[in-house]
Amino acid sequence: MKALIIVDVQNDFLIKGSLEVPCGNDVIEPINHIIKNYSLVVATKDWHPSDHVSFASNHPGKKVGDVVKVDNLDQILWPDHCVQKSKGSDFPATLNAKTIKKIIFKGTNSQIDSYSGFHDNGKIHSTGLSDYLKVKNITSVDYVGLVTEYCIKFTVLDSIEEGFKTRVILNGIKGINLPESNKALNDMQSKGVELL
Ligand code: VGL
Ligand code: ZN
């Protein structure tokens, strides 16, 4: 059984969002087009409390793009984004979200970031995504969404580790930085991710 996972397609990553991905809106139409091919569609949402450790605003004297150590993990500092229940955390109105059966929330613990939809960056807590898919007898998972070199990359690498046949649909993803995105795609491919 096959599932589609839509990663972090939320207003803050789209045009005029606080963490706008260049041309991020271009993923919406391809996603709306393929969504009907899947009997199971799951979405992840970046879902941060306002005191989240990844926000530069919570580190006096630091700015967006700085890197700090949090419990021995490198933490990139971002603008405030995807604050729980904010407009920025919503799906865009143009996304055909009607068939999304399950939403997996990540980055909910203020003390640790979570780029992967499967677990936090320290691999301490799981989000429940893997168990959810396994209970539904899913063996093969296709991924679309944002951002190629962060949440897409970490989610699909965990997907491989969790034993799913893992594919990324290239016209359904976008990155912030082109060289970094291309490097991320090479990493994914070398770990067994199929790029479509
Ligand atoms: C993401 C940076 C911070 C993502 C989330 O969805 O790729 N990137 N939070
Ligand atoms: Zn985030």
XYZ file of N, CA, C and O and ligand atoms in Angstrom:
794
model
N 0.845 -1.207 0.000
C 0.000 0.000 0.000
C 0.875 1.248 0.000
O 1.905 1.296 0.638
N 0.387 2.254 -0.720
C 1.172 3.462 -0.975
C 0.495 4.685 -0.332
O -0.726 4.781 -0.317
N 1.314 5.598 0.193
C 0.775 6.844 0.768
C 1.518 8.052 0.201
O 2.661 7.933 -0.248
N 0.839 9.190 0.241
C 1.478 10.476 -0.087
C 1.642 11.255 1.210
O 0.691 11.363 1.996
N 2.831 11.798 1.425
C 3.034 12.669 2.586
C 3.382 14.071 2.101
O 4.318 14.267 1.320
N 2.590 15.026 2.542
C 2.777 16.438 2.185
C 3.470 17.106 3.371
O 2.908 17.198 4.466
N 4.705 17.532 3.149
C 5.531 18.056 4.243
C 5.447 19.588 4.313
O 5.848 20.288 3.376
N 4.901 20.083 5.398
C 5.022 21.512 5.771
C 4.590 22.508 4.684
O 5.236 23.542 4.507
N 3.535 22.197 3.964
C 3.001 23.188 3.012
C 2.083 24.112 3.813
O 0.898 23.856 4.006
N 2.689 25.156 4.365
C 2.050 26.075 5.319
C 2.368 27.508 4.916
O 3.443 27.794 4.363
N 1.446 28.412 5.235
C 1.558 29.799 4.758
C 2.909 30.448 5.045
O 3.421 31.195 4.219
N 3.501 30.185 6.200
C 4.759 30.860 6.517
C 5.904 30.487 5.578
O 6.887 31.233 5.483
N 5.802 29.355 4.885
C 6.850 28.968 3.936
C 6.519 29.424 2.515
O 7.284 29.162 1.586
N 5.385 30.079 2.350
C 4.900 30.462 1.016
C 5.034 31.965 0.825
O 5.527 32.668 1.704
N 4.561 32.448 -0.308
C 4.749 33.860 -0.651
C 4.221 34.750 0.478
O 3.143 34.504 1.017
N 5.033 35.733 0.858
C 4.751 36.679 1.945
C 4.795 36.059 3.347
O 4.483 36.721 4.337
N 5.175 34.789 3.426
C 5.295 34.150 4.737
C 6.568 34.599 5.440
O 7.468 35.164 4.818
N 6.645 34.325 6.749
C 7.797 34.805 7.518
C 9.079 34.053 7.168
O 10.171 34.548 7.385
N 8.947 32.847 6.624
C 10.122 32.067 6.213
C 9.908 31.649 4.759
O 9.942 30.483 4.421
N 9.656 32.666 3.955
C 9.257 32.447 2.560
C 10.312 31.673 1.775
O 11.482 32.034 1.771
N 9.884 30.621 1.123
C 10.746 29.836 0.234
C 10.547 30.385 -1.185
O 9.412 30.477 -1.642
N 11.625 30.765 -1.866
C 11.448 31.304 -3.214
C 10.684 30.316 -4.101
O 11.043 29.143 -4.181
N 9.631 30.793 -4.732
C 8.788 29.970 -5.614
C 8.136 28.798 -4.870
O 7.727 27.801 -5.490
N 8.034 28.901 -3.561
C 7.410 27.828 -2.773
C 5.990 27.518 -3.239
O 5.564 26.362 -3.215
N 5.283 28.563 -3.683
C 3.892 28.345 -4.124
C 3.792 27.428 -5.338
O 2.719 26.872 -5.588
N 4.914 27.266 -6.052
C 4.883 26.401 -7.241
C 4.598 24.941 -6.911
O 4.280 24.170 -7.815
N 4.717 24.540 -5.651
C 4.460 23.122 -5.324
C 2.957 22.830 -5.234
O 2.549 21.673 -5.313
N 2.146 23.874 -5.053
C 0.733 23.637 -4.726
C -0.013 22.960 -5.875
O -0.718 21.958 -5.658
N 0.175 23.491 -7.078
C -0.571 22.919 -8.211
C -0.196 21.455 -8.486
O -1.085 20.610 -8.620
N 1.114 21.131 -8.565
C 1.459 19.713 -8.742
C 0.898 18.818 -7.631
O 0.464 17.693 -7.892
N 0.874 19.319 -6.398
C 0.342 18.501 -5.294
C -1.162 18.287 -5.502
O -1.666 17.156 -5.391
N -1.881 19.362 -5.824
C -3.327 19.227 -6.059
C -3.613 18.235 -7.186
O -4.618 17.519 -7.161
N -2.698 18.196 -8.152
C -2.879 17.332 -9.311
C -2.703 15.852 -8.961
O -3.452 15.002 -9.433
N -1.703 15.534 -8.119
C -1.409 14.108 -7.853
C -2.167 13.555 -6.655
O -2.268 12.345 -6.485
N -2.714 14.427 -5.830
C -3.284 13.996 -4.552
C -4.374 12.934 -4.751
O -4.521 12.010 -3.948
N -5.077 13.025 -5.862
C -6.184 12.081 -6.107
C -5.706 10.681 -6.469
O -6.503 9.742 -6.494
N -4.403 10.532 -6.720
C -3.872 9.193 -7.045
C -3.617 8.344 -5.806
O -3.196 7.194 -5.925
N -3.835 8.915 -4.621
C -3.457 8.209 -3.387
C -4.682 7.923 -2.527
O -5.508 8.810 -2.304
N -4.734 6.698 -2.026
C -5.847 6.378 -1.131
C -5.555 6.871 0.292
O -6.472 7.062 1.083
N -4.270 7.071 0.613
C -3.942 7.643 1.925
C -3.045 8.865 1.751
O -1.960 8.767 1.164
N -3.519 10.004 2.251
C -2.737 11.245 2.199
C -2.546 11.751 3.632
O -3.518 11.921 4.384
N -1.288 11.959 4.002
C -0.934 12.462 5.336
C -0.180 13.776 5.134
O 0.546 13.925 4.150
N -0.373 14.729 6.040
C 0.406 15.970 5.981
C 1.164 16.145 7.287
O 0.683 15.734 8.344
N 2.345 16.746 7.201
C 3.010 17.182 8.432
C 2.832 18.693 8.537
O 2.733 19.393 7.535
N 2.780 19.167 9.779
C 2.769 20.603 10.031
C 3.874 20.934 11.018
O 3.992 20.298 12.075
N 4.672 21.943 10.642
C 5.606 22.528 11.584
C 4.709 23.296 12.565
O 3.838 24.067 12.151
N 4.885 23.075 13.869
C 3.856 23.499 14.835
C 4.529 23.930 16.130
O 4.560 23.214 17.124
N 5.087 25.149 16.072
C 5.950 25.593 17.162
C 5.205 26.429 18.206
O 4.409 27.310 17.844
N 5.536 26.225 19.489
C 5.101 27.190 20.507
C 5.894 28.494 20.307
O 6.981 28.472 19.723
N 5.370 29.615 20.795
C 6.014 30.910 20.510
C 7.371 31.051 21.206
O 8.191 31.879 20.811
N 7.627 30.206 22.214
C 8.945 30.278 22.877
C 9.911 29.228 22.308
O 10.834 28.793 22.976
N 9.697 28.854 21.051
C 10.496 27.758 20.476
C 11.979 28.134 20.320
O 12.327 29.247 19.920
N 12.818 27.163 20.610
C 14.280 27.331 20.617
C 14.840 27.664 19.226
O 15.949 28.186 19.118
N 14.098 27.404 18.162
C 14.605 27.685 16.807
C 14.370 29.125 16.380
O 14.829 29.527 15.313
N 13.661 29.902 17.202
C 13.376 31.290 16.815
C 14.488 32.211 17.306
O 14.767 32.265 18.519
N 15.082 32.970 16.384
C 16.132 33.927 16.768
C 15.617 34.874 17.846
O 16.363 35.283 18.742
N 14.320 35.201 17.780
C 13.732 36.158 18.732
C 13.799 35.661 20.178
O 13.673 36.457 21.108
N 14.015 34.373 20.362
C 14.126 33.821 21.723
C 15.576 33.729 22.209
O 15.839 33.141 23.259
N 16.513 34.285 21.425
C 17.931 34.282 21.797
C 18.459 35.713 21.743
O 18.951 36.151 20.707
N 18.343 36.447 22.846
C 18.775 37.849 22.850
C 20.209 37.969 22.331
O 21.075 37.181 22.701
N 20.426 38.944 21.449
C 21.767 39.173 20.896
C 22.079 38.340 19.668
O 23.096 38.555 19.012
N 21.223 37.377 19.351
C 21.446 36.547 18.155
C 20.505 36.998 17.040
O 19.473 37.629 17.297
N 20.881 36.622 15.823
C 20.019 36.986 14.696
C 19.703 35.774 13.819
O 20.363 34.719 13.955
N 18.730 35.969 12.951
C 18.330 34.909 12.021
C 19.550 34.442 11.224
O 20.329 35.256 10.747
N 19.738 33.152 11.136
C 20.866 32.579 10.394
C 22.025 32.194 11.292
O 22.875 31.385 10.913
N 22.072 32.757 12.523
C 23.109 32.334 13.467
C 22.868 30.873 13.846
O 21.745 30.365 13.747
N 23.951 30.220 14.274
C 23.836 28.824 14.719
C 24.238 28.776 16.185
O 25.284 29.320 16.557
N 23.407 28.177 17.018
C 23.730 28.040 18.440
C 23.746 26.553 18.791
O 23.208 25.730 18.053
N 24.395 26.226 19.912
C 24.365 24.839 20.397
C 23.219 24.706 21.380
O 23.094 25.490 22.325
N 22.381 23.724 21.163
C 21.311 23.413 22.115
C 21.459 21.926 22.448
O 21.326 21.086 21.562
N 21.763 21.626 23.716
C 22.005 20.229 24.111
C 22.941 19.517 23.133
O 22.661 18.393 22.681
N 24.032 20.215 22.789
C 25.039 19.628 21.903
C 24.640 19.484 20.440
O 25.393 18.954 19.643
N 23.430 19.916 20.089
C 23.031 19.891 18.675
C 23.134 21.299 18.111
O 22.792 22.270 18.788
N 23.622 21.398 16.869
C 23.606 22.695 16.182
C 22.162 23.080 15.891
O 21.404 22.293 15.340
N 21.819 24.299 16.269
C 20.470 24.809 15.995
C 20.588 26.074 15.155
O 21.129 27.076 15.621
N 20.082 26.023 13.928
C 20.012 27.234 13.096
C 18.877 28.092 13.640
O 17.809 27.567 13.976
N 19.106 29.398 13.704
C 18.048 30.289 14.188
C 17.253 30.849 13.010
O 17.811 31.355 12.039
N 15.952 30.712 13.115
C 15.009 31.088 12.062
C 14.151 32.268 12.527
O 14.033 32.527 13.724
N 13.528 32.937 11.559
C 12.488 33.901 11.972
C 11.353 33.122 12.664
O 11.194 31.914 12.418
N 10.571 33.803 13.477
C 9.387 33.148 14.050
C 8.546 32.611 12.888
O 8.311 33.333 11.910
N 8.117 31.350 12.970
C 7.331 30.765 11.880
C 6.464 29.639 12.420
O 6.808 29.012 13.430
N 5.365 29.389 11.735
C 4.485 28.268 12.048
C 4.184 28.152 13.539
O 4.263 27.077 14.141
N 3.872 29.306 14.138
C 3.450 29.304 15.535
C 2.071 28.639 15.604
O 1.194 28.911 14.771
N 1.931 27.745 16.569
C 0.696 26.951 16.713
C -0.544 27.826 16.576
O -0.667 28.837 17.263
N -1.454 27.407 15.714
C -2.766 28.046 15.496
C -2.706 29.413 14.820
O -3.736 30.073 14.673
N -1.507 29.862 14.408
C -1.421 31.152 13.710
C -1.809 30.963 12.248
O -1.817 29.838 11.731
N -2.112 32.068 11.566
C -2.391 32.064 10.118
C -1.234 31.431 9.365
O -1.416 30.695 8.400
N -0.030 31.760 9.819
C 1.172 31.255 9.148
C 1.312 29.741 9.225
O 2.015 29.131 8.427
N 0.654 29.144 10.200
C 0.750 27.686 10.345
C -0.318 26.950 9.537
O -0.282 25.729 9.422
N -1.260 27.698 8.970
C -2.347 27.063 8.209
C -1.848 26.543 6.860
O -0.875 27.048 6.308
N -2.594 25.572 6.329
C -2.403 25.220 4.921
C -2.839 26.434 4.099
O -3.762 27.165 4.493
N -2.237 26.630 2.911
C -2.745 27.692 2.051
C -4.148 27.337 1.573
O -4.472 26.153 1.402
N -4.980 28.354 1.365
C -6.366 28.122 0.952
C -6.436 27.375 -0.381
O -7.410 26.668 -0.650
N -5.390 27.523 -1.199
C -5.391 26.904 -2.532
C -4.979 25.431 -2.514
O -5.063 24.756 -3.541
N -4.526 24.923 -1.383
C -4.171 23.498 -1.317
C -5.444 22.676 -1.157
O -6.296 22.980 -0.319
N -5.549 21.640 -1.965
C -6.703 20.758 -1.858
C -6.500 19.816 -0.664
O -6.031 18.693 -0.802
N -6.852 20.326 0.514
C -6.548 19.609 1.761
C -7.673 18.657 2.188
O -7.549 17.977 3.209
N -8.734 18.585 1.391
C -9.920 17.818 1.806
C -9.625 16.340 2.053
O -10.222 15.734 2.928
N -8.681 15.779 1.258
C -8.456 14.333 1.375
C -7.326 13.992 2.349
O -6.950 12.831 2.457
N -6.780 14.997 3.025
C -5.744 14.711 4.025
C -6.409 14.005 5.213
O -7.297 14.556 5.855
N -5.949 12.751 5.469
C -6.611 11.947 6.511
C -6.016 12.164 7.880
O -6.669 11.904 8.899
N -4.748 12.593 7.895
C -4.074 12.695 9.190
C -3.043 13.808 9.118
O -2.353 13.933 8.111
N -2.981 14.598 10.176
C -1.944 15.632 10.263
C -0.996 15.262 11.407
O -1.447 14.967 12.518
N 0.284 15.243 11.090
C 1.317 14.967 12.090
C 1.977 16.299 12.447
O 2.503 16.991 11.580
N 1.916 16.657 13.729
C 2.479 17.922 14.189
C 3.904 17.688 14.690
O 4.152 16.712 15.413
N 4.817 18.566 14.319
C 6.220 18.402 14.727
C 6.803 19.743 15.172
O 6.290 20.795 14.798
N 7.860 19.660 15.959
C 8.464 20.883 16.486
C 7.639 21.480 17.606
O 7.707 22.675 17.876
N 6.865 20.636 18.269
C 5.923 21.102 19.290
C 6.590 21.313 20.656
O 6.038 22.014 21.499
N 7.738 20.672 20.864
C 8.473 20.850 22.118
C 9.350 22.093 21.982
O 10.187 22.159 21.078
N 9.161 23.065 22.893
C 9.871 24.343 22.754
C 11.385 24.185 22.834
O 12.120 25.046 22.362
N 11.869 23.084 23.408
C 13.303 22.926 23.666
C 14.081 22.225 22.558
O 15.303 22.109 22.635
N 13.383 21.686 21.543
C 14.116 20.971 20.487
C 13.393 21.128 19.152
O 12.159 21.165 19.110
N 14.197 21.241 18.077
C 13.603 21.399 16.749
C 13.335 20.016 16.146
O 13.831 18.993 16.636
N 12.546 19.996 15.111
C 12.205 18.729 14.458
C 12.050 18.972 12.962
O 11.011 19.413 12.508
N 13.106 18.725 12.217
C 13.006 18.876 10.766
C 12.279 17.666 10.176
O 11.558 17.773 9.200
N 12.501 16.504 10.773
C 11.879 15.285 10.252
C 10.435 15.158 10.730
O 10.116 15.525 11.861
N 9.611 14.612 9.874
C 8.233 14.309 10.271
C 8.149 13.077 11.148
O 7.072 12.756 11.668
N 9.266 12.346 11.315
C 9.247 11.105 12.096
C 9.675 11.321 13.548
O 9.065 10.769 14.445
N 10.795 12.043 13.738
C 11.155 12.402 15.118
C 11.957 13.678 15.199
O 12.370 14.226 14.185
N 12.178 14.142 16.428
C 12.885 15.407 16.625
C 14.360 15.254 16.247
O 14.845 14.141 16.021
N 15.073 16.396 16.178
C 16.457 16.387 15.695
C 17.401 15.580 16.590
O 18.463 15.184 16.142
N 17.019 15.342 17.832
C 17.831 14.505 18.711
C 17.406 13.039 18.669
O 17.977 12.195 19.350
N 16.405 12.733 17.860
C 15.833 11.379 17.749
C 15.411 10.834 19.119
O 15.589 9.661 19.443
N 14.846 11.713 19.936
C 14.413 11.318 21.278
C 12.942 10.929 21.246
O 12.567 9.842 21.677
N 12.110 11.809 20.693
C 10.669 11.522 20.649
C 10.205 11.301 19.218
O 10.567 12.067 18.323
N 9.392 10.285 19.040
C 8.813 10.054 17.720
C 7.484 10.801 17.622
O 6.825 11.077 18.629
N 7.098 11.155 16.406
C 5.831 11.873 16.205
C 4.651 10.911 16.073
O 3.506 11.355 16.031
N 4.955 9.621 15.908
C 3.892 8.648 15.676
C 3.646 8.365 14.205
O 2.831 7.497 13.855
N 4.348 9.066 13.322
C 4.108 8.884 11.879
C 4.415 7.461 11.415
O 3.627 6.858 10.675
N 5.551 6.931 11.867
C 5.944 5.603 11.399
C 4.910 4.549 11.816
O 4.466 3.739 10.994
N 4.503 4.583 13.074
C 3.507 3.616 13.563
C 2.188 3.782 12.819
O 1.540 2.802 12.463
N 1.798 5.026 12.580
C 0.543 5.289 11.865
C 0.570 4.628 10.492
O -0.391 3.938 10.093
N 1.683 4.826 9.763
C 1.778 4.261 8.407
C 1.809 2.741 8.457
O 1.179 2.065 7.634
N 2.521 2.196 9.439
C 2.659 0.740 9.527
C 1.325 0.082 9.864
O 0.983 -0.961 9.304
N 0.564 0.699 10.757
C -0.768 0.172 11.096
C -1.679 0.155 9.860
O -2.506 -0.727 9.699
N -1.459 1.136 8.965
C -2.264 1.208 7.726
C -1.678 0.338 6.605
O -2.098 0.450 5.445
N -0.680 -0.495 6.961
C -0.043 -1.387 5.979
C 0.631 -0.660 4.818
O 0.707 -1.186 3.704
N 1.104 0.525 5.090
C 1.824 1.284 4.061
C 3.268 0.783 4.006
O 3.944 0.677 5.030
N 3.719 0.483 2.784
C 5.108 0.045 2.601
C 5.885 1.012 1.706
O 7.108 1.006 1.683
N 5.143 1.830 0.963
C 5.759 2.705 -0.021
C 5.219 4.125 0.180
O 4.009 4.311 0.279
N 6.118 5.106 0.287
C 5.673 6.463 0.587
C 6.294 7.461 -0.398
O 7.504 7.438 -0.649
N 5.447 8.315 -0.955
C 5.898 9.395 -1.832
C 5.825 10.713 -1.062
O 4.883 10.929 -0.281
N 6.815 11.581 -1.294
C 6.914 12.839 -0.542
C 6.897 14.060 -1.463
O 7.544 14.075 -2.509
N 6.178 15.085 -1.004
C 6.178 16.408 -1.635
C 6.200 17.432 -0.507
O 5.919 17.093 0.643
N 6.509 18.693 -0.858
C 6.407 19.755 0.142
C 7.676 20.565 0.289
O 8.503 20.664 -0.606
N 7.842 21.144 1.496
C 8.883 22.138 1.757
C 9.602 21.785 3.073
O 8.961 21.218 3.958
N 10.830 22.076 3.219
C 11.822 22.693 2.352
C 12.817 21.602 1.958
O 13.256 20.851 2.835
N 13.241 21.547 0.705
C 14.064 20.432 0.221
C 15.225 20.085 1.145
O 15.411 18.928 1.519
N 16.026 21.113 1.514
C 17.281 20.811 2.222
C 17.101 20.719 3.742
O 18.069 20.459 4.456
N 15.889 20.896 4.236
C 15.633 20.730 5.672
C 14.573 19.655 5.896
O 14.882 18.486 6.066
N 13.324 20.037 5.910
C 12.317 19.062 6.345
C 12.094 17.924 5.358
O 11.828 16.796 5.769
N 12.211 18.194 4.063
C 12.095 17.086 3.103
C 13.259 16.114 3.314
O 13.065 14.905 3.471
N 14.466 16.659 3.344
C 15.648 15.789 3.468
C 15.580 14.909 4.720
O 15.716 13.680 4.642
N 15.356 15.523 5.870
C 15.390 14.746 7.116
C 14.212 13.773 7.197
O 14.347 12.669 7.739
N 13.082 14.160 6.639
C 11.923 13.266 6.663
C 12.165 12.040 5.777
O 11.918 10.911 6.199
N 12.668 12.252 4.571
C 12.829 11.096 3.672
C 13.979 10.195 4.122
O 13.909 8.975 3.954
N 15.022 10.772 4.724
C 16.099 9.905 5.228
C 15.578 9.024 6.367
O 15.895 7.835 6.439
N 14.745 9.584 7.230
C 14.132 8.769 8.287
C 13.174 7.735 7.688
O 13.053 6.625 8.205
N 12.501 8.112 6.613
C 11.572 7.195 5.957
C 12.304 5.945 5.473
O 11.824 4.816 5.638
N 13.486 6.154 4.905
C 14.322 5.023 4.472
C 14.699 4.182 5.694
O 14.578 2.958 5.689
N 15.152 4.872 6.761
C 15.555 4.147 7.980
C 14.411 3.351 8.578
O 14.617 2.297 9.170
N 13.195 3.861 8.432
C 12.013 3.165 8.954
C 11.577 2.022 8.043
O 10.611 1.325 8.343
N 12.269 1.864 6.914
C 12.021 0.708 6.048
C 11.002 0.918 4.949
O 10.597 -0.049 4.295
N 10.584 2.161 4.735
C 9.618 2.416 3.658
C 10.336 2.594 2.323
O 11.404 3.198 2.275
N 9.731 2.057 1.267
C 10.163 2.425 -0.082
C 9.834 3.903 -0.225
O 8.691 4.315 0.016
N 10.834 4.712 -0.548
C 10.711 6.163 -0.394
C 11.010 6.881 -1.702
O 12.076 6.686 -2.287
N 10.039 7.678 -2.138
C 10.221 8.426 -3.380
C 9.910 9.908 -3.136
O 9.020 10.249 -2.354
N 10.660 10.775 -3.831
C 10.414 12.216 -3.763
C 9.963 12.670 -5.144
O 10.588 12.349 -6.150
N 8.858 13.405 -5.173
C 8.321 13.894 -6.443
C 8.881 15.300 -6.679
O 8.516 16.265 -5.995
N 9.805 15.389 -7.620
C 10.640 16.605 -7.740
C 9.841 17.866 -8.061
O 10.187 18.940 -7.575
N 8.769 17.764 -8.834
C 8.038 19.006 -9.120
C 7.100 19.394 -7.974
O 6.436 20.426 -8.038
N 7.108 18.607 -6.896
C 6.300 18.924 -5.725
C 7.125 19.381 -4.535
O 6.611 19.432 -3.409
N 8.411 19.690 -4.753
C 9.261 20.179 -3.645
C 9.944 21.475 -4.051
O 10.105 21.766 -5.236
N 10.381 22.252 -3.065
C 11.178 23.462 -3.306
C 12.129 23.649 -2.141
O 11.787 23.350 -0.987
N 13.317 24.188 -2.466
C 14.302 24.490 -1.434
C 14.504 25.988 -1.293
O 13.989 26.772 -2.089
N 15.270 26.354 -0.259
C 15.603 27.761 -0.047
C 16.820 28.128 -0.899
O 16.853 29.152 -1.552
N 17.816 27.225 -0.894
C 19.100 27.498 -1.528
C 19.378 26.403 -2.556
O 19.360 25.224 -2.212
N 19.628 26.796 -3.795
C 19.726 25.801 -4.869
C 20.889 24.819 -4.706
O 20.672 23.606 -4.754
N 22.147 25.315 -4.481
C 23.233 24.350 -4.276
C 22.968 23.407 -3.091
O 23.222 22.203 -3.185
N 22.431 23.960 -2.000
C 22.142 23.115 -0.822
C 21.041 22.099 -1.136
O 21.072 20.960 -0.669
N 20.070 22.526 -1.910
C 18.982 21.616 -2.282
C 19.514 20.488 -3.152
O 19.153 19.321 -2.962
N 20.389 20.840 -4.099
C 20.939 19.804 -4.981
C 21.798 18.823 -4.197
O 21.756 17.610 -4.438
N 22.550 19.349 -3.228
C 23.375 18.479 -2.385
C 22.468 17.536 -1.579
O 22.733 16.338 -1.458
N 21.370 18.104 -1.055
C 20.424 17.292 -0.273
C 19.832 16.180 -1.138
O 19.709 15.029 -0.693
N 19.500 16.515 -2.388
C 18.918 15.501 -3.277
C 19.927 14.385 -3.560
O 19.570 13.201 -3.591
N 21.209 14.762 -3.729
C 22.248 13.738 -3.916
C 22.365 12.839 -2.705
O 22.473 11.610 -2.835
N 22.337 13.450 -1.501
C 22.393 12.664 -0.253
C 21.249 11.666 -0.199
O 21.428 10.498 0.134
N 20.051 12.171 -0.510
C 18.864 11.308 -0.443
C 19.013 10.129 -1.403
O 18.781 8.979 -1.039
N 19.437 10.461 -2.634
C 19.554 9.428 -3.662
C 20.584 8.369 -3.243
O 20.358 7.168 -3.423
N 21.684 8.829 -2.640
C 22.725 7.874 -2.254
C 22.275 6.969 -1.112
O 22.832 5.902 -0.884
N 21.221 7.389 -0.379
C 20.692 6.557 0.711
C 19.511 5.705 0.244
O 18.835 5.074 1.066
N 19.221 5.742 -1.053
C 18.183 4.851 -1.575
C 16.851 5.500 -1.868
O 15.871 4.811 -2.186
N 16.790 6.831 -1.787
C 15.551 7.531 -2.118
C 15.440 7.632 -3.640
O 16.423 7.966 -4.316
N 14.268 7.328 -4.165
C 14.051 7.448 -5.608
C 13.527 8.843 -5.906
O 12.593 9.320 -5.260
N 14.121 9.514 -6.894
C 13.662 10.858 -7.278
C 12.831 10.730 -8.545
O 13.273 10.142 -9.528
N 11.614 11.268 -8.510
C 10.709 11.146 -9.666
C 10.544 12.480 -10.372
O 10.308 13.484 -9.723
C 11.581 23.967 8.055
C 13.190 25.416 8.774
C 12.566 25.539 9.996
C 11.048 23.109 6.956
C 10.940 24.066 9.276
O 9.833 22.854 6.899
O 11.872 22.675 6.101
N 12.703 24.629 7.818
N 11.445 24.855 10.229
Zn 10.330 25.155 12.014
